[in-house]
Short mmCIF file of C-alpha atoms (C1' of nucleotides) in Angstrom, two decimals:
data_model
loop_
_atom_site.label_atom_id
_atom_site.label_comp_id
_atom_site.label_asym_id
_atom_site.label_seq_id
_atom_site.Cartn_x
_atom_site.Cartn_y
_atom_site.Cartn_z
CA MET A 687 0.00 0.00 0.00
CA ARG A 688 1.29 3.43 -1.01
CA ILE A 689 1.16 6.23 1.52
CA ILE A 690 2.24 9.60 0.17
CA ALA A 691 2.53 12.90 2.02
CA HIS A 692 2.70 16.48 0.82
CA LEU A 693 4.14 19.22 3.00
CA ASP A 694 3.46 22.88 2.35
CA MET A 695 4.94 25.65 4.49
CA ASP A 696 2.41 28.20 5.75
CA ALA A 697 2.82 31.69 4.24
CA PHE A 698 6.47 30.73 3.94
CA PHE A 699 8.35 33.94 3.06
CA ALA A 700 6.21 36.08 5.35
CA SER A 701 6.56 33.60 8.22
CA VAL A 702 10.35 33.62 7.90
CA GLU A 703 10.37 37.42 8.14
CA GLU A 704 8.00 37.34 11.07
CA ARG A 705 10.04 34.88 13.11
CA GLU A 706 13.21 36.92 12.52
CA ARG A 707 11.66 40.17 13.66
CA PRO A 708 9.49 39.59 16.69
CA TYR A 709 8.12 43.12 16.49
CA LEU A 710 6.36 42.06 13.28
CA LYS A 711 4.39 39.42 15.15
CA GLY A 712 0.71 39.75 14.30
CA GLN A 713 1.28 42.57 11.80
CA PRO A 714 0.07 42.22 8.19
CA ILE A 715 3.08 41.42 5.97
CA ALA A 716 3.42 41.21 2.20
CA VAL A 717 6.64 39.85 0.71
CA GLY A 718 7.17 40.62 -2.95
CA ALA A 719 7.79 43.52 -5.31
CA ASP A 720 8.74 46.94 -3.97
CA PRO A 721 5.51 48.97 -3.77
CA GLN A 722 7.41 52.27 -4.24
CA GLY A 723 4.73 54.28 -2.55
CA GLY A 724 2.03 52.90 -4.81
CA LYS A 725 4.02 53.28 -8.04
CA GLY A 726 5.78 49.92 -8.04
CA ARG A 727 5.30 47.16 -10.64
CA GLY A 728 4.99 43.52 -9.86
CA VAL A 729 3.04 41.33 -7.48
CA VAL A 730 2.94 39.97 -3.95
CA SER A 731 4.76 36.64 -3.51
CA THR A 732 3.40 35.80 -0.08
CA ALA A 733 0.98 37.54 2.23
CA ASN A 734 0.66 36.40 5.83
CA TYR A 735 -2.76 35.71 7.30
CA PRO A 736 -3.38 39.21 8.76
CA ALA A 737 -2.58 40.68 5.31
CA ARG A 738 -5.00 38.21 3.73
CA GLU A 739 -7.71 39.75 5.90
CA TYR A 740 -7.17 42.91 3.85
CA GLY A 741 -7.71 40.96 0.63
CA ILE A 742 -4.01 40.66 -0.19
CA ARG A 743 -2.69 37.30 -1.39
CA SER A 744 -0.11 35.76 -3.69
CA ALA A 745 -0.17 37.39 -7.14
CA THR A 746 -2.04 40.49 -5.98
CA PRO A 747 -0.58 43.43 -7.96
CA ILE A 748 1.67 45.33 -5.59
CA ARG A 749 -0.13 48.60 -6.32
CA LYS A 750 -3.41 47.08 -5.30
CA ALA A 751 -1.82 45.72 -2.13
CA TRP A 752 -0.55 49.21 -1.38
CA GLU A 753 -4.02 50.64 -1.94
CA LEU A 754 -5.62 48.04 0.33
CA SER A 755 -3.07 48.85 3.00
CA GLU A 756 -3.86 52.56 2.71
CA GLN A 757 -7.57 51.85 3.03
CA ALA A 758 -6.94 49.80 6.17
CA ARG A 759 -4.72 52.50 7.63
CA LYS A 760 -7.46 55.10 7.16
CA LYS A 761 -9.76 52.86 9.13
CA GLY A 762 -7.27 52.82 11.98
CA LEU A 763 -5.98 49.33 11.22
CA PRO A 764 -2.24 48.60 11.08
CA PRO A 765 -0.74 49.24 7.64
CA VAL A 766 0.91 46.39 5.73
CA VAL A 767 4.64 45.84 6.21
CA PHE A 768 6.06 45.43 2.70
CA ILE A 769 9.24 43.41 2.38
CA SER A 770 10.97 43.12 -0.97
CA SER A 771 14.43 41.84 -0.23
CA GLY A 772 15.89 38.74 1.36
CA PHE A 773 14.88 36.14 -1.19
CA ARG A 774 18.27 34.57 -0.75
CA LYS A 775 17.67 33.43 2.81
CA TYR A 776 14.42 31.62 1.97
CA GLY A 777 16.46 29.04 0.12
CA ASP A 778 18.62 28.43 3.18
CA VAL A 779 15.58 28.01 5.43
CA SER A 780 14.03 25.73 2.84
CA ALA A 781 17.06 23.46 2.89
CA LYS A 782 16.76 23.14 6.68
CA ILE A 783 13.07 22.25 6.47
CA MET A 784 13.78 19.61 3.84
CA SER A 785 16.46 18.02 5.94
CA ILE A 786 14.11 17.89 8.92
CA VAL A 787 11.54 16.04 6.81
CA PHE A 788 14.23 13.74 5.47
CA SER A 789 15.39 12.84 8.96
CA HIS A 790 11.98 11.30 9.72
CA LEU A 791 11.93 9.04 6.68
CA ARG A 792 13.07 5.48 6.07
CA GLY A 793 14.17 3.97 2.81
CA VAL A 794 12.91 0.66 1.56
CA PRO A 795 15.82 -1.77 1.95
CA LYS A 796 16.76 -3.18 -1.45
CA ASN A 797 18.52 -6.12 0.16
CA LEU A 798 20.61 -6.90 3.21
CA PHE A 799 23.53 -4.70 2.21
CA GLU A 800 22.15 -1.96 0.07
CA LYS A 801 19.83 0.51 1.71
CA GLU A 802 17.59 2.57 -0.49
CA SER A 803 17.43 6.25 0.21
CA PRO A 804 14.07 7.61 1.41
CA ALA A 805 11.83 8.90 -1.36
CA MET A 806 11.42 12.65 -1.05
CA GLU A 807 10.74 15.13 -3.85
CA GLN A 808 11.17 18.84 -3.37
CA VAL A 809 8.81 20.65 -5.73
CA SER A 810 9.52 24.25 -4.78
CA VAL A 811 11.12 26.28 -1.98
CA ASP A 812 8.27 25.53 0.37
CA GLU A 813 6.79 22.23 -0.79
CA CYS A 814 7.74 18.60 -0.94
CA TYR A 815 6.29 15.14 -1.37
CA PHE A 816 7.56 12.15 0.57
CA ASP A 817 6.78 8.48 0.70
CA LEU A 818 5.50 7.16 4.03
CA SER A 819 4.63 3.68 2.79
CA PHE A 820 7.23 2.27 5.21
CA ALA A 821 4.93 3.28 8.07
CA GLY A 822 2.62 0.44 7.05
CA SER A 823 -0.63 2.17 7.98
CA PHE A 824 -2.29 5.56 7.69
CA LYS A 825 -2.48 5.68 11.48
CA LYS A 826 1.30 5.37 11.75
CA ALA A 827 1.79 7.78 8.83
CA GLU A 828 -0.31 10.35 10.67
CA GLU A 829 1.95 10.01 13.71
CA ILE A 830 5.02 10.65 11.57
CA GLY A 831 3.32 13.62 9.94
CA SER A 832 2.57 15.22 13.26
CA LYS A 833 6.11 14.54 14.50
CA ILE A 834 7.49 16.32 11.44
CA LYS A 835 5.24 19.31 12.03
CA LYS A 836 6.31 19.46 15.66
CA ASP A 837 9.96 19.20 14.73
CA VAL A 838 9.65 22.04 12.20
CA VAL A 839 8.09 24.25 14.87
CA GLU A 840 10.74 23.39 17.46
CA LYS A 841 13.76 23.70 15.20
CA GLU A 842 12.70 26.42 12.77
CA HIS A 843 9.83 28.17 14.56
CA LEU A 844 7.68 27.83 11.46
CA THR A 845 4.44 25.98 10.82
CA ALA A 846 3.72 23.59 7.99
CA THR A 847 0.60 21.92 6.67
CA ILE A 848 0.71 18.26 5.69
CA GLY A 849 -1.67 16.17 3.62
CA ILE A 850 -1.47 12.39 3.50
CA GLY A 851 -3.15 10.15 0.94
CA PRO A 852 -2.69 7.08 -1.25
CA ASN A 853 -0.94 9.13 -3.98
CA LYS A 854 0.56 12.54 -4.75
CA LEU A 855 -2.68 13.95 -6.12
CA VAL A 856 -4.71 13.24 -3.00
CA ALA A 857 -1.84 14.25 -0.70
CA LYS A 858 -1.56 17.59 -2.46
CA ILE A 859 -5.27 18.31 -2.33
CA ALA A 860 -5.34 17.20 1.30
CA SER A 861 -2.54 19.60 2.26
CA ASP A 862 -4.59 22.43 0.81
CA PHE A 863 -7.67 21.40 2.78
CA GLU A 864 -6.92 22.84 6.17
CA LYS A 865 -4.45 25.69 6.43
CA PRO A 866 -2.47 26.89 8.22
CA ASP A 867 -0.90 24.38 10.60
CA GLY A 868 -3.08 21.52 9.35
CA LEU A 869 -2.73 17.78 9.07
CA THR A 870 -5.26 16.05 6.84
CA ILE A 871 -5.32 12.30 6.37
CA VAL A 872 -7.27 10.73 3.53
CA PRO A 873 -7.08 6.93 3.56
CA PRO A 874 -7.98 5.10 0.33
CA ASP A 875 -11.54 4.27 1.37
CA GLN A 876 -12.27 7.93 2.02
CA VAL A 877 -10.79 9.41 -1.16
CA LEU A 878 -14.04 9.69 -3.10
CA ASN A 879 -15.98 11.18 -0.21
CA PHE A 880 -13.21 13.64 0.48
CA LEU A 881 -12.99 14.86 -3.13
CA GLN A 882 -16.71 14.85 -3.93
CA PRO A 883 -17.70 18.37 -2.70
CA LEU A 884 -14.47 20.15 -3.68
CA SER A 885 -14.27 22.55 -6.62
CA VAL A 886 -12.69 21.12 -9.79
CA ARG A 887 -10.27 24.01 -9.41
CA LYS A 888 -8.64 22.06 -6.55
CA ILE A 889 -7.26 19.58 -9.06
CA PRO A 890 -3.73 20.57 -10.02
CA GLY A 891 -3.75 21.42 -13.71
CA VAL A 892 -7.26 22.87 -13.69
CA GLY A 893 -6.72 26.61 -13.97
CA PRO A 894 -9.06 29.48 -14.82
CA LYS A 895 -9.53 28.40 -18.46
CA ALA A 896 -10.29 24.76 -17.73
CA GLU A 897 -12.56 25.82 -14.92
CA GLU A 898 -14.53 27.96 -17.35
CA LYS A 899 -14.80 25.18 -19.92
CA LEU A 900 -16.08 22.83 -17.25
CA ALA A 901 -18.51 25.45 -15.92
CA ARG A 902 -20.07 25.55 -19.37
CA LEU A 903 -20.76 21.84 -18.95
CA ARG A 904 -22.41 22.60 -15.61
CA VAL A 905 -19.42 21.16 -13.78
CA ARG A 906 -18.34 22.96 -10.62
CA THR A 907 -17.45 20.25 -8.15
CA ILE A 908 -15.45 17.08 -8.52
CA ALA A 909 -18.71 15.14 -8.05
CA ASP A 910 -20.17 17.02 -11.05
CA GLY A 911 -17.08 16.24 -13.10
CA ARG A 912 -17.35 12.55 -12.41
CA LYS A 913 -20.63 12.44 -14.29
CA LEU A 914 -18.81 13.17 -17.55
CA SER A 915 -17.53 10.29 -19.65
CA GLU A 916 -13.87 10.03 -20.53
CA GLU A 917 -14.82 10.63 -24.19
CA LYS A 918 -16.65 13.83 -23.32
CA LEU A 919 -13.72 15.11 -21.27
CA LYS A 920 -11.33 14.28 -24.09
CA SER A 921 -13.46 16.10 -26.63
CA VAL A 922 -13.48 19.22 -24.47
CA MET A 923 -10.01 19.18 -22.93
CA GLY A 924 -7.97 17.34 -25.53
CA LYS A 925 -5.39 14.80 -24.52
CA TRP A 926 -5.50 16.06 -20.98
CA GLY A 927 -9.14 14.93 -20.67
CA SER A 928 -8.15 11.33 -19.99
CA GLU A 929 -5.82 12.37 -17.23
CA LEU A 930 -8.48 14.61 -15.75
CA TYR A 931 -10.96 11.72 -15.87
CA ARG A 932 -8.66 9.77 -13.58
CA LYS A 933 -7.85 12.69 -11.32
CA LEU A 934 -11.56 13.30 -10.73
CA ARG A 935 -11.56 9.79 -9.30
CA GLY A 936 -8.54 10.45 -7.11
CA GLU A 937 -6.41 8.15 -9.25
CA ASP A 938 -2.76 8.97 -9.79
CA ASP A 939 0.27 6.72 -10.05
CA SER A 940 2.92 9.37 -10.62
CA PRO A 941 6.06 8.51 -8.69
CA VAL A 942 7.86 10.54 -6.02
CA VAL A 943 10.83 11.72 -8.07
CA VAL A 944 13.94 11.87 -5.90
CA GLU A 945 16.40 13.16 -8.46
CA ALA A 946 15.33 16.37 -10.17
CA PRO A 947 15.56 15.89 -13.93
CA PRO A 948 17.98 18.25 -15.72
CA ALA A 949 16.58 21.64 -16.76
CA LYS A 950 15.27 21.92 -20.32
CA SER A 951 15.64 25.65 -20.54
CA ILE A 952 17.15 28.57 -18.67
CA GLY A 953 15.85 32.07 -19.01
CA GLU A 954 15.61 35.50 -17.53
CA GLN A 955 12.99 38.16 -18.01
CA GLU A 956 12.42 41.54 -16.51
CA THR A 957 9.65 44.07 -16.39
CA LEU A 958 11.07 47.52 -16.96
CA PRO A 959 10.60 50.23 -14.35
CA GLU A 960 8.82 52.16 -17.12
CA ASP A 961 7.52 51.12 -20.53
CA SER A 962 9.91 52.14 -23.27
CA LEU A 963 10.66 52.00 -26.96
CA SER A 964 14.14 53.37 -26.72
CA MET A 965 16.92 51.17 -27.99
CA LYS A 966 19.29 52.86 -25.58
CA VAL A 967 17.10 51.73 -22.68
CA LEU A 968 16.08 48.30 -23.92
CA LEU A 969 19.18 46.85 -25.51
CA PRO A 970 21.26 46.85 -22.30
CA TYR A 971 18.54 44.71 -20.69
CA VAL A 972 18.65 41.93 -23.25
CA GLU A 973 22.41 42.09 -23.46
CA ARG A 974 22.70 41.73 -19.70
CA GLN A 975 20.20 38.88 -19.72
CA ALA A 976 22.13 37.09 -22.45
CA LYS A 977 25.32 37.44 -20.43
CA ASN A 978 23.66 36.26 -17.21
CA LEU A 979 22.26 33.22 -18.96
CA ILE A 980 25.71 31.98 -19.95
CA GLY A 981 26.64 32.23 -16.27
CA TYR A 982 23.56 30.31 -15.10
CA MET A 983 24.21 27.64 -17.71
CA GLY A 984 27.68 27.11 -16.31
CA LYS A 985 26.36 26.83 -12.77
CA GLU A 986 23.83 24.24 -13.89
CA GLY A 987 26.54 22.27 -15.62
CA PHE A 988 25.53 23.01 -19.21
CA LYS A 989 28.15 23.89 -21.78
CA THR A 990 26.03 24.67 -24.83
CA PHE A 991 22.59 25.67 -26.09
CA ARG A 992 21.10 25.56 -29.55
CA THR A 993 17.81 27.49 -29.38
CA ILE A 994 17.35 31.12 -28.35
CA VAL A 995 13.94 32.55 -27.44
CA LEU A 996 13.40 36.29 -27.18
CA THR A 997 10.25 37.44 -25.42
CA VAL A 998 8.71 40.88 -25.62
CA ARG A 999 5.69 42.06 -23.69
CA PHE A 1000 4.06 45.26 -24.88
CA ALA A 1001 2.43 47.90 -22.71
CA ASP A 1002 -1.00 46.38 -23.41
CA PHE A 1003 0.34 43.05 -22.08
CA GLU A 1004 0.34 41.37 -25.48
CA THR A 1005 3.28 38.98 -25.31
CA VAL A 1006 5.16 37.67 -28.31
CA SER A 1007 8.20 35.48 -28.73
CA ARG A 1008 10.71 34.91 -31.50
CA SER A 1009 12.94 31.88 -31.51
CA ARG A 1010 15.96 30.84 -33.47
CA THR A 1011 17.59 27.43 -33.54
CA LEU A 1012 21.23 27.42 -34.50
CA PRO A 1013 22.64 24.76 -36.82
CA GLU A 1014 25.24 23.86 -34.19
CA PRO A 1015 25.26 24.03 -30.39
CA THR A 1016 27.33 26.83 -28.92
CA GLY A 1017 28.30 28.10 -25.50
CA SER A 1018 29.60 31.43 -26.67
CA ALA A 1019 28.36 34.51 -24.84
CA GLU A 1020 29.22 36.65 -27.83
CA THR A 1021 27.21 34.47 -30.23
CA LEU A 1022 24.22 34.65 -27.91
CA ARG A 1023 24.53 38.40 -27.57
CA ARG A 1024 24.75 38.83 -31.34
CA HIS A 1025 21.69 36.72 -32.09
CA VAL A 1026 19.63 38.27 -29.33
CA THR A 1027 20.32 41.81 -30.48
CA GLN A 1028 19.57 40.82 -34.09
CA MET A 1029 16.30 39.28 -33.00
CA PHE A 1030 15.43 42.31 -30.97
CA PHE A 1031 15.88 45.05 -33.58
CA PRO A 1032 12.65 44.42 -35.52
CA PHE A 1033 10.62 45.25 -32.43
CA LEU A 1034 11.97 48.77 -32.37
CA ASP A 1035 10.65 49.72 -35.80
CA ARG A 1036 7.53 49.27 -37.86
CA GLN A 1037 8.19 45.67 -38.93
CA GLU A 1038 7.12 43.80 -35.83
CA ASN A 1039 5.62 46.73 -34.04
CA PRO A 1040 3.45 48.68 -36.47
CA GLY A 1041 1.44 50.39 -33.73
CA LYS A 1042 4.67 51.54 -32.07
CA LYS A 1043 3.50 50.11 -28.79
CA LYS A 1044 5.83 50.61 -25.88
CA ILE A 1045 7.53 47.59 -24.37
CA ARG A 1046 7.06 46.64 -20.71
CA LEU A 1047 9.07 43.42 -20.47
CA VAL A 1048 11.94 41.77 -22.26
CA GLY A 1049 13.30 38.28 -21.73
CA VAL A 1050 15.79 35.81 -23.13
CA ARG A 1051 15.73 32.03 -22.78
CA VAL A 1052 18.01 29.30 -24.07
CA GLU A 1053 16.89 25.74 -24.86
CA LYS A 1054 18.29 22.48 -26.17
CA LEU A 1055 20.92 22.54 -23.47
CA LEU A 1056 23.84 20.13 -23.39
"C1'" DT B 241 -4.95 49.40 -8.90
"C1'" DC B 242 -3.01 46.64 -14.08
"C1'" DT B 243 -1.28 42.01 -14.37
"C1'" DG B 244 6.54 39.00 -11.45
"C1'" DG B 245 9.77 35.58 -12.70
"C1'" DG B 246 11.22 30.93 -12.94
"C1'" DG B 247 9.84 27.01 -15.35
"C1'" DT B 248 7.11 22.67 -17.97
"C1'" DC B 249 4.03 20.73 -21.21
"C1'" DC B 250 0.74 20.84 -25.08
"C1'" DT B 251 -1.07 22.26 -29.66
"C1'" DA B 252 -0.94 23.33 -34.37
"C1'" DG B 253 0.85 24.58 -38.82
"C1'" DG B 254 4.56 24.28 -42.11
"C1'" DA B 255 8.89 22.36 -43.96
"C1'" DC B 256 11.05 18.45 -45.26
"C1'" DC B 257 12.03 13.55 -45.95
"C1'" DC B 258 10.98 8.84 -47.32
"C1'" DT C 592 -6.04 14.74 -62.79
"C1'" DC C 593 -7.32 16.83 -57.77
"C1'" DT C 594 -3.73 15.38 -54.83
"C1'" DG C 595 -0.88 9.18 -49.56
"C1'" DG C 596 0.74 8.90 -45.11
"C1'" DG C 597 4.02 8.89 -41.40
"C1'" DG C 598 7.76 10.92 -38.82
"C1'" DT C 599 10.56 14.69 -37.17
"C1'" DC C 600 11.99 19.30 -36.54
"C1'" DC C 601 11.02 24.13 -36.02
"C1'" DT C 602 8.22 28.11 -34.62
"C1'" DA C 603 4.63 30.63 -31.95
"C1'" DG C 604 1.34 30.81 -28.63
"C1'" DG C 605 -1.06 29.46 -24.52
"C1'" DA C 606 -2.30 27.07 -20.06
"C1'" DC C 607 -0.59 26.04 -15.87
"C1'" DC C 608 2.36 25.62 -11.50
"C1'" DC C 609 4.88 27.70 -7.48
#
DNA sequence: TCTGGGGTCCTAGGACCC
DNA sequence: TCTGGGGTCCTAGGACCC
C-alpha cells in the first residue's frame, strides 16, 4: 500500500520574516515587489494571514496591495509591512526544512547490504512530497506527519501543513484542505468522499480556463465532473481529458521523483521600471540577460545551447516570442549576444511593431541545453 | 490598482524527408 | 487529374504551477 505525504509551508516567506523580527508578530506582511509608494510594478509573492484579511494574497498586484493597505490605515488598522528583499535566505531556510523532513523518513531496503534512500521530492522552496509507505498504515503515517510538524516548529519556529493520501494527487489536495498548521489524512476508502464536494479548481492542472470550460458543462465540483464520460472530457479538454478523468476519481500513479531531472531551458525576463521603446534603454537589458544566462548555464553544468527565445511584452500586455535554432550548439556569450540583439531590432521599428506600442518586459531564454 | 519571474508541457501549422 | 501517409523538426502561442 502506497502512503504519500505532501508538506506545504504556511505563508512561507512572510513567516520567515515574522520569526526573525518579533516586532512584526501579528502585523500584516506582504513579501514581494517593492511597492514604491504605490508606483511599483509587480506582485505579492506571499501575504501572511493578517494581510490576507485585507484581501491581499499571492499574485495580488503590488499597487493594489498598497491601496488596500492605505484603506486599512485610514480605518485605523495597522498598515501592511512590505518586504521586498531577502529572497536569498528563503532558500537556506528551505534546505533546513527539507532536511528535517528527510530525517523522519526510512528507505525501503533493497537487500541486506544496500539501503535505499528515502523517497522525497522537493517541488519548490516551500513544498515537498515524501513516501510514508514504510509506516505500514495511515495511522502510523499520521503520527510521523505530526512529529514532522512538531519538529519544524521546534527547530525552525515555522508551521507547515501536511496532507497524507494514497498518492501525490490526494496528498496535495489534502494539504490544501486545512491551512495553516493543518494535518489532513485521507485513507484510500475515504478518497471519493473527500474529493466529492471540492471545486474542480482544486485539481492541479485545472486553472481558470479549464474551470470555465467545465462550468459551461455545468461542472463545478469534482462530483459534477465525475458524471462526464472520458470521451466527453477528451473532446473538451484534448489529450488532458483522460488524465483529468482519472484525477476526478482520485487516481494517480505518478512517482515521487527523488532526483530532479535536468533543466530543459534557462531564461531570464524583466519588467522595466517604465515602458519604453528606446533602444538605448532596452538593448542593455537583453544584453545583460544574455550574459547572465551563460553564467547560469555554467552553474547548472551546461556547456552549450542551440535554441534562443526572445520574449517581448508590450504595454498592453500582449506577449510575443521569437525563436531561433542554431545549426550547431554553442556556449559562446558573444554568439548569444549577437543573435539576441539581431532578433530584438525588428521590435523597435515598424516591422514587428506597427502600432509603435511601448515595451514593458523583455526576456531571453536558451533551450536544447547540453 | 493593471497584471513577477522561474519554469514545464501541449497544440498546431509548415517544412522536409521517405 | 485533384492530390498518400508517417515521422521529425522548427516556430509561436497558450495554459498552468509555485
